[in-house]
């Protein structure tokens, strides 16, 4: 036990599922089984009427299917009656010819020598039938009716011997007895294997001789009602135990655990630990193979009812490595231990998995950094930059107009603690001052930022809406009143460039461009 706990963990508890030991589960009323644990089908045919004559048409199979006590009775009675009838016929021939009255007359030639009563006729028949031939009783040549009866006796004896001895031989060599050395686990279990919920049971072979081409099948016996209202008692449904993958073909040299994966195609798709207590079904397991020694096909059967299916259990290992061979411990063949298993069905698990989790609800990431901008440019071809690094809407419009370099400069400027990047649309109308400057280069508009100080906090204007700065200045209208004084244009700074009014950082940015 200590070795098992070290191997499987302290949380596992070994459960003895042997039916001989007391079981702590609440006692349930024994339900009628369709197939017994030993494989016998619990079905009786009645009200056959005139169909019983069909059994006589296949008399050989009928005799083979009978129980052993009836076979022995028929065997003894057939030979006894045949011997008595044939002995009586020899006695009748002797009686008709008058041989009984001349039994000890040496000058008389009888049909059968030394037959002068019924016991002697019976001994003659036994000696002839068994080919013993003591030589004391024999047929003479002056008895043609005896010769004909002898031929009939030989033919009838051969037919009776072939029929009865053949029946006994077939019954003794039936592969049903080979099925006695094929074991099935007392219980089936439901647990997870490879991340999937599976129904499992165990099979084993007690003999060293193999089962050639062993194949296993499973049937679910359960009554149901169709959508049309038809009731189907004991409806049979196939359980997949690896037919598509070849897992149903067994190499049965050691105990194997047969697995049925519970998926949407399985009839146990909506079976949970709680619903298992209220279900009524029976799983019939059929193991077929060819006996290696005789070449005859053998079939072993068993069944599991709903109270023999253990939820959250697993079979105990029975294989161990010894010096030079593998050893199978059949004392632990039926034992199971508990393992953590979800109590809900596969259907409920898939429904829970399909529901969206609130922890993974998508939201907009607002990350404003130069590194994020660089990463977004690298992923621009794949379309993933916008999902991981999102810029403000006005900077996105700048990016769409081809001002990537200016975006990076504005972002770097916005990271400074002394200045705050702002869009001109966000400033008051009085602060939205537009500069003027001539267009230069190959027609591409140059954008200039103008520092505006409000109070003691300097603010830098965004270049998203400063396209008007690239337009030439509009001359002021000349007043038409003759006495109105003429207003001269605003004085410009030295050099006549509006860039000189910008802060030093923005001037350096324009110089870089």
Short mmCIF file of C-alpha atoms in Angstrom, two decimals:
data_model
loop_
_atom_site.label_atom_id
_atom_site.label_comp_id
_atom_site.label_asym_id
_atom_site.label_seq_id
_atom_site.Cartn_x
_atom_site.Cartn_y
_atom_site.Cartn_z
CA UNK A 1 0.00 0.00 0.00
CA UNK A 2 2.84 2.38 0.82
CA UNK A 3 4.44 1.71 -2.55
CA UNK A 4 1.15 2.47 -4.30
CA UNK A 5 0.76 5.74 -2.43
CA UNK A 6 4.28 6.75 -3.37
CA UNK A 7 3.51 5.92 -7.00
CA UNK A 8 0.04 7.47 -7.32
CA UNK A 9 0.09 10.13 -4.60
CA UNK A 10 -1.43 10.47 -1.17
CA UNK A 11 -4.83 11.55 -2.49
CA UNK A 12 -5.56 8.20 -4.11
CA UNK A 13 -7.42 5.53 -2.19
CA UNK A 14 -7.52 1.89 -3.24
CA UNK A 15 -11.03 0.52 -3.49
CA UNK A 16 -11.68 -3.22 -3.51
CA UNK A 17 -14.57 -3.79 -5.90
CA UNK A 18 -14.75 -7.55 -5.40
CA UNK A 19 -18.35 -8.61 -5.07
CA UNK A 20 -17.40 -10.96 -2.23
CA UNK A 21 -16.36 -8.05 -0.01
CA UNK A 22 -18.87 -5.67 1.60
CA UNK A 23 -19.54 -2.51 -0.37
CA UNK A 24 -20.37 0.76 1.34
CA UNK A 25 -22.71 2.01 -1.39
CA UNK A 26 -26.41 1.99 -0.55
CA UNK A 27 -28.09 -1.29 -1.40
CA UNK A 28 -30.18 -1.16 -4.54
CA UNK A 29 -32.79 -3.59 -5.71
CA UNK A 30 -31.28 -6.17 -8.01
CA UNK A 31 -32.39 -5.40 -11.52
CA UNK A 32 -33.10 -8.01 -14.16
CA UNK A 33 -30.12 -8.39 -16.45
CA UNK A 34 -30.23 -8.98 -20.18
CA UNK A 35 -26.86 -10.78 -20.16
CA UNK A 36 -25.50 -12.40 -17.01
CA UNK A 37 -21.96 -11.80 -15.80
CA UNK A 38 -20.95 -15.24 -17.06
CA UNK A 39 -22.20 -14.38 -20.56
CA UNK A 40 -25.45 -16.32 -20.53
CA UNK A 41 -28.29 -14.49 -22.23
CA UNK A 42 -31.28 -14.24 -19.91
CA UNK A 43 -33.90 -14.72 -22.63
CA UNK A 44 -36.48 -17.49 -22.90
CA UNK A 45 -38.58 -18.25 -25.97
CA UNK A 46 -42.21 -19.12 -25.39
CA UNK A 47 -45.48 -19.70 -27.25
CA UNK A 48 -43.74 -21.23 -30.23
CA UNK A 49 -46.84 -23.16 -31.28
CA UNK A 50 -46.07 -25.33 -34.27
CA UNK A 51 -42.56 -23.96 -34.62
CA UNK A 52 -41.10 -26.61 -32.30
CA UNK A 53 -40.72 -28.96 -35.25
CA UNK A 54 -37.91 -26.72 -36.48
CA UNK A 55 -35.73 -28.06 -33.68
CA UNK A 56 -36.04 -31.60 -35.05
CA UNK A 57 -34.98 -30.47 -38.50
CA UNK A 58 -31.62 -29.52 -36.99
CA UNK A 59 -31.32 -32.45 -34.63
CA UNK A 60 -27.53 -32.40 -34.38
CA UNK A 61 -27.41 -28.77 -33.20
CA UNK A 62 -30.31 -29.44 -30.86
CA UNK A 63 -28.40 -32.28 -29.19
CA UNK A 64 -25.24 -30.21 -28.94
CA UNK A 65 -27.11 -27.30 -27.35
CA UNK A 66 -28.65 -29.53 -24.69
CA UNK A 67 -27.24 -29.65 -21.20
CA UNK A 68 -24.75 -32.30 -20.30
CA UNK A 69 -27.19 -34.35 -18.22
CA UNK A 70 -29.59 -34.64 -21.13
CA UNK A 71 -26.80 -35.52 -23.52
CA UNK A 72 -25.57 -38.35 -21.30
CA UNK A 73 -29.11 -39.64 -20.86
CA UNK A 74 -29.71 -39.66 -24.63
CA UNK A 75 -26.34 -41.30 -25.24
CA UNK A 76 -27.01 -44.17 -22.82
CA UNK A 77 -30.60 -44.69 -23.87
CA UNK A 78 -29.77 -44.76 -27.58
CA UNK A 79 -27.14 -47.46 -27.26
CA UNK A 80 -29.21 -49.49 -24.79
CA UNK A 81 -32.30 -49.44 -26.97
CA UNK A 82 -30.30 -50.22 -30.11
CA UNK A 83 -28.60 -53.17 -28.47
CA UNK A 84 -31.87 -54.58 -27.11
CA UNK A 85 -33.66 -54.19 -30.44
CA UNK A 86 -30.91 -55.86 -32.43
CA UNK A 87 -30.55 -58.66 -29.88
CA UNK A 88 -34.30 -59.23 -30.07
CA UNK A 89 -34.09 -59.51 -33.85
CA UNK A 90 -31.40 -62.20 -33.60
CA UNK A 91 -33.48 -64.02 -31.03
CA UNK A 92 -36.59 -63.87 -33.31
CA UNK A 93 -34.60 -65.40 -36.19
CA UNK A 94 -33.42 -68.22 -33.95
CA UNK A 95 -36.94 -68.74 -32.63
CA UNK A 96 -38.49 -68.86 -36.14
CA UNK A 97 -35.91 -71.33 -37.45
CA UNK A 98 -36.26 -73.56 -34.37
CA UNK A 99 -32.65 -73.13 -33.30
CA UNK A 100 -33.70 -72.73 -29.67
CA UNK A 101 -34.85 -76.37 -29.49
CA UNK A 102 -31.61 -77.75 -30.97
CA UNK A 103 -29.15 -75.74 -29.03
CA UNK A 104 -26.99 -78.71 -27.89
CA UNK A 105 -27.53 -80.96 -30.93
CA UNK A 106 -24.18 -81.42 -32.68
CA UNK A 107 -25.73 -82.72 -35.91
CA UNK A 108 -27.96 -79.65 -36.34
CA UNK A 109 -26.72 -76.56 -38.21
CA UNK A 110 -28.33 -73.41 -36.71
CA UNK A 111 -28.38 -69.86 -38.14
CA UNK A 112 -26.09 -68.63 -35.38
CA UNK A 113 -24.03 -71.20 -33.57
CA UNK A 114 -24.43 -71.47 -29.78
CA UNK A 115 -27.44 -69.09 -29.67
CA UNK A 116 -30.26 -70.89 -27.93
CA UNK A 117 -31.86 -68.14 -25.73
CA UNK A 118 -32.15 -64.35 -25.46
CA UNK A 119 -29.01 -63.75 -23.34
CA UNK A 120 -26.93 -65.65 -25.85
CA UNK A 121 -28.47 -63.60 -28.69
CA UNK A 122 -27.66 -60.39 -26.80
CA UNK A 123 -24.05 -61.45 -26.27
CA UNK A 124 -23.72 -62.29 -29.96
CA UNK A 125 -24.91 -58.82 -30.92
CA UNK A 126 -22.48 -57.13 -28.49
CA UNK A 127 -19.56 -59.20 -29.78
CA UNK A 128 -20.47 -58.32 -33.35
CA UNK A 129 -21.12 -54.64 -32.72
CA UNK A 130 -17.96 -54.12 -30.69
CA UNK A 131 -15.94 -56.36 -33.06
CA UNK A 132 -14.75 -58.38 -30.12
CA UNK A 133 -15.09 -61.75 -31.86
CA UNK A 134 -14.56 -64.36 -29.16
CA UNK A 135 -15.11 -67.08 -31.77
CA UNK A 136 -17.68 -69.09 -29.87
CA UNK A 137 -20.79 -67.59 -31.55
CA UNK A 138 -20.82 -67.06 -35.33
CA UNK A 139 -23.13 -66.99 -38.37
CA UNK A 140 -23.32 -70.06 -40.57
CA UNK A 141 -23.68 -70.10 -44.33
CA UNK A 142 -27.14 -71.71 -44.21
CA UNK A 143 -28.84 -68.55 -42.85
CA UNK A 144 -29.37 -65.87 -45.56
CA UNK A 145 -31.72 -63.87 -43.33
CA UNK A 146 -28.95 -63.70 -40.69
CA UNK A 147 -26.48 -62.36 -43.27
CA UNK A 148 -28.91 -59.57 -44.26
CA UNK A 149 -29.52 -58.71 -40.60
CA UNK A 150 -25.77 -58.61 -40.02
CA UNK A 151 -25.30 -56.07 -42.83
CA UNK A 152 -28.14 -53.93 -41.50
CA UNK A 153 -26.64 -54.09 -38.01
CA UNK A 154 -23.24 -52.91 -39.25
CA UNK A 155 -24.72 -49.94 -41.13
CA UNK A 156 -27.02 -48.90 -38.31
CA UNK A 157 -24.25 -49.22 -35.73
CA UNK A 158 -21.93 -47.01 -37.78
CA UNK A 159 -24.61 -44.31 -38.11
CA UNK A 160 -25.44 -44.35 -34.41
CA UNK A 161 -21.76 -44.25 -33.44
CA UNK A 162 -21.03 -41.37 -35.77
CA UNK A 163 -24.02 -39.37 -34.57
CA UNK A 164 -23.69 -39.84 -30.83
CA UNK A 165 -19.91 -39.87 -30.59
CA UNK A 166 -19.78 -36.82 -32.87
CA UNK A 167 -22.23 -34.97 -30.63
CA UNK A 168 -20.22 -35.80 -27.54
CA UNK A 169 -16.97 -34.76 -29.18
CA UNK A 170 -18.33 -31.44 -30.42
CA UNK A 171 -19.86 -30.70 -27.05
CA UNK A 172 -16.63 -31.49 -25.21
CA UNK A 173 -14.53 -29.40 -27.62
CA UNK A 174 -16.87 -26.45 -27.67
CA UNK A 175 -14.99 -23.11 -27.43
CA UNK A 176 -17.34 -22.07 -24.65
CA UNK A 177 -14.96 -23.69 -22.24
CA UNK A 178 -12.11 -21.61 -23.63
CA UNK A 179 -14.12 -18.56 -22.64
CA UNK A 180 -13.87 -19.66 -19.01
CA UNK A 181 -10.22 -18.59 -19.02
CA UNK A 182 -11.01 -15.13 -20.42
CA UNK A 183 -11.57 -12.62 -17.62
CA UNK A 184 -13.49 -9.37 -17.47
CA UNK A 185 -13.31 -6.86 -14.65
CA UNK A 186 -16.17 -6.88 -12.19
CA UNK A 187 -16.81 -3.15 -12.73
CA UNK A 188 -16.35 -0.54 -15.39
CA UNK A 189 -14.95 2.89 -14.53
CA UNK A 190 -15.32 6.43 -15.85
CA UNK A 191 -12.34 8.76 -15.58
CA UNK A 192 -10.17 11.01 -17.71
CA UNK A 193 -7.53 9.67 -20.07
CA UNK A 194 -5.44 12.00 -22.24
CA UNK A 195 -7.66 14.89 -21.19
CA UNK A 196 -10.87 13.17 -22.34
CA UNK A 197 -13.60 11.50 -20.30
CA UNK A 198 -13.64 7.77 -21.04
CA UNK A 199 -15.54 4.64 -20.06
CA UNK A 200 -13.07 1.82 -19.37
CA UNK A 201 -13.07 -1.85 -18.40
CA UNK A 202 -10.41 -4.54 -18.29
CA UNK A 203 -10.00 -7.90 -20.06
CA UNK A 204 -7.43 -10.62 -19.48
CA UNK A 205 -6.34 -14.05 -20.73
CA UNK A 206 -5.39 -16.67 -18.13
CA UNK A 207 -3.82 -19.11 -20.61
CA UNK A 208 -0.45 -18.90 -22.29
CA UNK A 209 -2.05 -19.85 -25.62
CA UNK A 210 -3.06 -16.76 -27.54
CA UNK A 211 -6.36 -15.66 -28.98
CA UNK A 212 -5.74 -15.15 -32.68
CA UNK A 213 -7.45 -12.13 -34.29
CA UNK A 214 -9.08 -11.13 -31.02
CA UNK A 215 -11.70 -8.41 -31.47
CA UNK A 216 -13.92 -6.70 -28.92
CA UNK A 217 -17.30 -5.03 -29.33
CA UNK A 218 -19.65 -3.23 -26.97
CA UNK A 219 -23.42 -2.81 -27.08
CA UNK A 220 -25.52 -0.44 -24.99
CA UNK A 221 -28.87 -2.00 -24.04
CA UNK A 222 -31.33 0.73 -23.08
CA UNK A 223 -35.03 1.29 -23.61
CA UNK A 224 -35.97 4.52 -25.32
CA UNK A 225 -38.85 6.30 -27.03
CA UNK A 226 -38.59 7.76 -30.51
CA UNK A 227 -39.78 11.29 -31.38
CA UNK A 228 -42.75 9.67 -33.12
CA UNK A 229 -43.84 8.08 -29.82
CA UNK A 230 -42.68 4.52 -30.55
CA UNK A 231 -41.29 2.72 -27.51
CA UNK A 232 -38.24 0.53 -28.18
CA UNK A 233 -37.61 -1.90 -25.32
CA UNK A 234 -34.00 -2.99 -24.90
CA UNK A 235 -32.78 -0.96 -27.85
CA UNK A 236 -29.22 -1.82 -28.88
CA UNK A 237 -26.69 0.91 -29.59
CA UNK A 238 -23.08 0.40 -30.64
CA UNK A 239 -20.31 1.79 -28.42
CA UNK A 240 -17.15 2.76 -30.25
CA UNK A 241 -14.09 1.14 -28.65
CA UNK A 242 -11.66 2.00 -31.42
CA UNK A 243 -13.25 0.59 -34.56
CA UNK A 244 -12.00 3.48 -36.70
CA UNK A 245 -8.47 3.44 -35.27
CA UNK A 246 -8.01 -0.34 -35.00
CA UNK A 247 -7.91 -0.28 -31.19
CA UNK A 248 -10.62 -2.96 -31.11
CA UNK A 249 -8.11 -5.49 -32.51
CA UNK A 250 -6.43 -6.89 -29.40
CA UNK A 251 -3.07 -8.55 -28.79
CA UNK A 252 -4.27 -10.28 -25.66
CA UNK A 253 -1.11 -11.61 -24.02
CA UNK A 254 -1.56 -9.48 -20.89
CA UNK A 255 -4.51 -7.67 -19.30
CA UNK A 256 -5.70 -4.73 -21.39
CA UNK A 257 -7.90 -1.78 -20.51
CA UNK A 258 -10.54 -1.15 -23.16
CA UNK A 259 -11.48 2.51 -23.55
CA UNK A 260 -14.60 4.15 -24.97
CA UNK A 261 -14.16 7.89 -25.49
CA UNK A 262 -17.22 9.91 -24.47
CA UNK A 263 -17.69 12.48 -27.24
CA UNK A 264 -20.71 14.06 -28.99
CA UNK A 265 -21.24 10.81 -30.92
CA UNK A 266 -21.33 8.72 -27.74
CA UNK A 267 -24.67 7.84 -26.08
CA UNK A 268 -23.06 8.92 -22.78
CA UNK A 269 -22.51 12.48 -24.04
CA UNK A 270 -24.89 13.98 -21.45
CA UNK A 271 -24.10 11.48 -18.65
CA UNK A 272 -22.89 13.04 -15.41
CA UNK A 273 -22.12 11.64 -12.00
CA UNK A 274 -25.51 12.67 -10.69
CA UNK A 275 -27.52 11.41 -13.66
CA UNK A 276 -25.69 8.07 -13.48
CA UNK A 277 -27.59 7.29 -10.26
CA UNK A 278 -30.93 7.61 -12.06
CA UNK A 279 -30.06 5.89 -15.33
CA UNK A 280 -31.00 2.33 -16.29
CA UNK A 281 -28.84 0.72 -18.93
CA UNK A 282 -26.66 -2.31 -19.53
CA UNK A 283 -23.37 -2.51 -21.41
CA UNK A 284 -22.79 -5.86 -23.12
CA UNK A 285 -19.17 -6.68 -23.94
CA UNK A 286 -18.39 -9.30 -26.60
CA UNK A 287 -14.86 -10.65 -27.08
CA UNK A 288 -14.27 -12.86 -30.12
CA UNK A 289 -11.20 -14.66 -31.35
CA UNK A 290 -9.79 -17.89 -32.75
CA UNK A 291 -8.44 -20.45 -30.30
CA UNK A 292 -4.80 -21.02 -31.20
CA UNK A 293 -4.78 -24.74 -30.32
CA UNK A 294 -8.02 -25.83 -32.04
CA UNK A 295 -8.60 -23.13 -34.67
CA UNK A 296 -12.21 -22.74 -33.54
CA UNK A 297 -13.88 -19.38 -33.00
CA UNK A 298 -14.47 -18.49 -29.38
CA UNK A 299 -16.76 -15.83 -27.96
CA UNK A 300 -16.80 -14.55 -24.39
CA UNK A 301 -19.47 -12.19 -23.06
CA UNK A 302 -20.22 -10.17 -19.97
CA UNK A 303 -22.25 -7.11 -19.04
CA UNK A 304 -22.16 -4.05 -16.78
CA UNK A 305 -25.26 -2.41 -15.34
CA UNK A 306 -25.42 1.20 -14.19
CA UNK A 307 -24.57 0.28 -10.58
CA UNK A 308 -21.40 -1.47 -11.81
CA UNK A 309 -20.02 1.71 -13.43
CA UNK A 310 -17.80 3.60 -10.99
CA UNK A 311 -17.41 7.34 -11.59
CA UNK A 312 -13.99 8.80 -10.84
CA UNK A 313 -12.09 5.49 -10.55
CA UNK A 314 -9.16 3.94 -12.36
CA UNK A 315 -7.85 0.38 -12.51
CA UNK A 316 -4.86 -0.60 -10.44
CA UNK A 317 -1.78 -1.67 -12.44
CA UNK A 318 -1.15 -5.42 -12.49
CA UNK A 319 2.02 -5.61 -14.60
CA UNK A 320 5.45 -5.66 -12.97
CA UNK A 321 8.92 -6.20 -14.36
CA UNK A 322 10.76 -9.17 -12.90
CA UNK A 323 14.17 -10.52 -13.72
CA UNK A 324 13.88 -11.65 -17.31
CA UNK A 325 10.09 -11.56 -17.68
CA UNK A 326 6.94 -9.58 -16.98
CA UNK A 327 4.68 -10.70 -14.16
CA UNK A 328 0.90 -10.25 -14.02
CA UNK A 329 -0.70 -10.03 -10.59
CA UNK A 330 -4.29 -11.16 -11.06
CA UNK A 331 -5.11 -10.52 -7.41
CA UNK A 332 -5.40 -6.82 -8.31
CA UNK A 333 -7.27 -7.44 -11.56
CA UNK A 334 -10.61 -6.10 -10.26
CA UNK A 335 -9.22 -3.42 -7.91
CA UNK A 336 -9.66 0.28 -8.61
CA UNK A 337 -8.63 3.52 -6.95
CA UNK A 338 -10.22 6.96 -6.92
CA UNK A 339 -8.87 9.77 -9.09
CA UNK A 340 -10.00 13.42 -9.45
CA UNK A 341 -12.68 13.48 -12.14
CA UNK A 342 -15.09 16.30 -13.08
CA UNK A 343 -18.61 15.39 -11.90
CA UNK A 344 -20.34 16.99 -14.89
CA UNK A 345 -20.94 15.54 -18.33
CA UNK A 346 -18.98 16.20 -21.49
CA UNK A 347 -21.93 18.17 -22.86
CA UNK A 348 -21.90 20.50 -19.86
CA UNK A 349 -18.14 20.87 -20.15
CA UNK A 350 -18.36 21.94 -23.79
CA UNK A 351 -21.15 24.38 -23.00
CA UNK A 352 -19.08 25.94 -20.24
CA UNK A 353 -16.05 26.17 -22.50
CA UNK A 354 -18.06 27.92 -25.23
CA UNK A 355 -19.23 30.72 -22.90
CA UNK A 356 -17.06 33.90 -23.09
CA UNK A 357 -15.14 34.72 -19.94
CA UNK A 358 -15.41 38.29 -18.54
CA UNK A 359 -11.72 38.24 -17.72
CA UNK A 360 -10.78 38.08 -21.39
CA UNK A 361 -13.22 40.75 -22.67
CA UNK A 362 -11.41 42.75 -25.35
CA UNK A 363 -10.68 46.40 -24.48
CA UNK A 364 -8.82 49.25 -26.10
CA UNK A 365 -5.23 49.59 -25.04
CA UNK A 366 -4.07 53.17 -24.93
CA UNK A 367 -0.32 53.13 -24.94
CA UNK A 368 1.45 56.28 -26.00
CA UNK A 369 5.14 55.63 -26.28
CA UNK A 370 7.81 55.88 -28.91
CA UNK A 371 8.71 52.20 -28.50
CA UNK A 372 5.11 51.26 -29.10
CA UNK A 373 5.06 53.42 -32.22
CA UNK A 374 8.17 51.69 -33.52
CA UNK A 375 6.62 48.31 -32.82
CA UNK A 376 3.46 49.36 -34.60
CA UNK A 377 5.46 50.34 -37.68
CA UNK A 378 7.19 46.95 -37.71
CA UNK A 379 3.80 45.16 -37.57
CA UNK A 380 2.06 47.46 -39.99
CA UNK A 381 2.29 44.86 -42.75
CA UNK A 382 0.61 42.22 -40.58
CA UNK A 383 -2.07 44.47 -39.13
CA UNK A 384 -1.14 43.63 -35.53
CA UNK A 385 0.41 46.96 -34.59
CA UNK A 386 -2.93 48.66 -34.14
CA UNK A 387 -4.18 45.96 -31.77
CA UNK A 388 -1.21 46.09 -29.42
CA UNK A 389 -0.22 49.77 -29.64
CA UNK A 390 -2.96 52.31 -30.32
CA UNK A 391 -2.37 56.03 -30.85
CA UNK A 392 -4.85 58.89 -30.33
CA UNK A 393 -7.25 59.58 -33.13
CA UNK A 394 -5.53 62.76 -34.32
CA UNK A 395 -2.14 61.05 -34.49
CA UNK A 396 -3.76 58.21 -36.41
CA UNK A 397 -4.97 60.76 -38.97
CA UNK A 398 -1.46 62.11 -39.15
CA UNK A 399 -0.18 58.59 -39.80
CA UNK A 400 -2.68 58.11 -42.59
CA UNK A 401 -1.47 61.33 -44.27
CA UNK A 402 2.11 60.12 -44.41
CA UNK A 403 3.65 62.14 -41.55
CA UNK A 404 5.28 59.25 -39.68
CA UNK A 405 8.45 61.15 -38.82
CA UNK A 406 6.52 64.06 -37.45
CA UNK A 407 4.38 61.65 -35.37
CA UNK A 408 7.46 60.29 -33.70
CA UNK A 409 8.75 63.75 -32.97
CA UNK A 410 5.44 64.87 -31.51
CA UNK A 411 5.31 61.74 -29.32
CA UNK A 412 8.81 62.37 -28.05
CA UNK A 413 7.88 65.94 -27.32
CA UNK A 414 4.73 64.87 -25.47
CA UNK A 415 6.83 62.70 -23.14
CA UNK A 416 8.67 65.78 -21.77
CA UNK A 417 7.42 66.84 -18.32
CA UNK A 418 7.49 70.56 -19.08
CA UNK A 419 5.26 70.54 -22.15
CA UNK A 420 1.89 68.99 -23.00
CA UNK A 421 0.89 67.97 -26.52
CA UNK A 422 -2.53 69.13 -27.48
CA UNK A 423 -4.59 69.33 -30.60
CA UNK A 424 -5.58 72.76 -31.87
CA UNK A 425 -9.12 71.59 -31.84
CA UNK A 426 -8.86 71.13 -28.08
CA UNK A 427 -7.56 74.73 -27.49
CA UNK A 428 -9.78 77.77 -27.09
CA UNK A 429 -10.60 79.70 -30.22
CA UNK A 430 -8.47 82.62 -29.14
CA UNK A 431 -5.46 80.36 -28.84
CA UNK A 432 -5.88 78.71 -32.23
CA UNK A 433 -3.38 80.92 -33.98
CA UNK A 434 -2.30 80.05 -37.40
CA UNK A 435 1.16 80.83 -38.69
CA UNK A 436 1.93 81.53 -42.27
CA UNK A 437 4.86 80.42 -44.29
CA UNK A 438 5.63 79.73 -47.92
CA UNK A 439 5.46 76.18 -49.21
CA UNK A 440 8.82 74.65 -49.93
CA UNK A 441 10.29 71.43 -51.39
CA UNK A 442 8.54 69.13 -53.84
CA UNK A 443 5.04 70.18 -52.98
CA UNK A 444 4.87 68.34 -49.65
CA UNK A 445 3.37 70.55 -47.01
CA UNK A 446 5.51 71.47 -44.03
CA UNK A 447 3.88 71.62 -40.68
CA UNK A 448 5.06 73.90 -37.88
CA UNK A 449 4.25 73.79 -34.24
CA UNK A 450 3.87 76.98 -32.30
CA UNK A 451 4.32 77.04 -28.58
CA UNK A 452 1.51 78.73 -26.74
CA UNK A 453 1.83 79.43 -23.07
CA UNK A 454 -1.27 79.60 -20.99
CA UNK A 455 -0.48 80.84 -17.57
CA UNK A 456 2.68 79.15 -16.36
CA UNK A 457 2.17 75.82 -18.26
CA UNK A 458 3.61 75.73 -21.78
CA UNK A 459 1.50 73.87 -24.33
CA UNK A 460 2.53 72.63 -27.74
CA UNK A 461 0.05 72.71 -30.56
CA UNK A 462 -0.56 69.51 -32.51
CA UNK A 463 0.10 69.53 -36.24
CA UNK A 464 -2.96 67.48 -37.16
CA UNK A 465 -5.03 70.52 -38.18
CA UNK A 466 -2.29 73.00 -39.24
CA UNK A 467 -2.56 72.48 -42.95
CA UNK A 468 -3.58 76.09 -43.30
CA UNK A 469 -0.10 77.19 -42.19
CA UNK A 470 1.28 76.08 -45.53
CA UNK A 471 -1.03 78.47 -47.42
CA UNK A 472 0.38 81.88 -48.50
CA UNK A 473 -0.63 84.85 -46.32
CA UNK A 474 -3.69 86.77 -47.42
CA UNK A 475 -3.14 90.58 -47.70
CA UNK A 476 -5.30 92.75 -45.48
CA UNK A 477 -8.10 94.61 -47.26
CA UNK A 478 -7.58 98.36 -47.90
CA UNK A 479 -10.30 100.49 -46.34
CA UNK A 480 -12.32 102.58 -48.72
CA UNK A 481 -13.02 105.46 -46.34
CA UNK A 482 -10.80 108.38 -47.32
CA UNK A 483 -10.12 109.44 -43.73
CA UNK A 484 -9.50 105.97 -42.31
CA UNK A 485 -5.90 105.37 -41.40
CA UNK A 486 -4.08 102.63 -43.14
CA UNK A 487 -3.08 99.67 -40.93
CA UNK A 488 0.30 98.26 -41.62
CA UNK A 489 0.82 94.52 -41.36
CA UNK A 490 2.06 92.92 -38.14
CA UNK A 491 5.74 93.28 -37.67
CA UNK A 492 7.63 90.06 -38.18
CA UNK A 493 10.65 88.90 -36.39
CA UNK A 494 14.12 89.25 -37.62
CA UNK A 495 14.62 87.23 -40.72
CA UNK A 496 10.91 87.30 -41.55
CA UNK A 497 10.35 83.59 -40.65
CA UNK A 498 7.48 82.51 -38.37
CA UNK A 499 9.55 79.48 -37.22
CA UNK A 500 11.57 81.81 -35.03
CA UNK A 501 8.59 82.17 -32.71
CA UNK A 502 8.60 78.44 -31.98
CA UNK A 503 10.33 76.85 -28.97
CA UNK A 504 13.83 75.54 -29.34
CA UNK A 505 12.77 71.89 -29.52
CA UNK A 506 10.33 72.49 -32.34
CA UNK A 507 12.90 74.55 -34.19
CA UNK A 508 15.31 71.65 -33.97
CA UNK A 509 12.57 69.35 -35.25
CA UNK A 510 12.02 71.60 -38.27
CA UNK A 511 15.74 71.78 -38.85
CA UNK A 512 15.90 67.96 -38.87
CA UNK A 513 13.20 67.85 -41.51
#
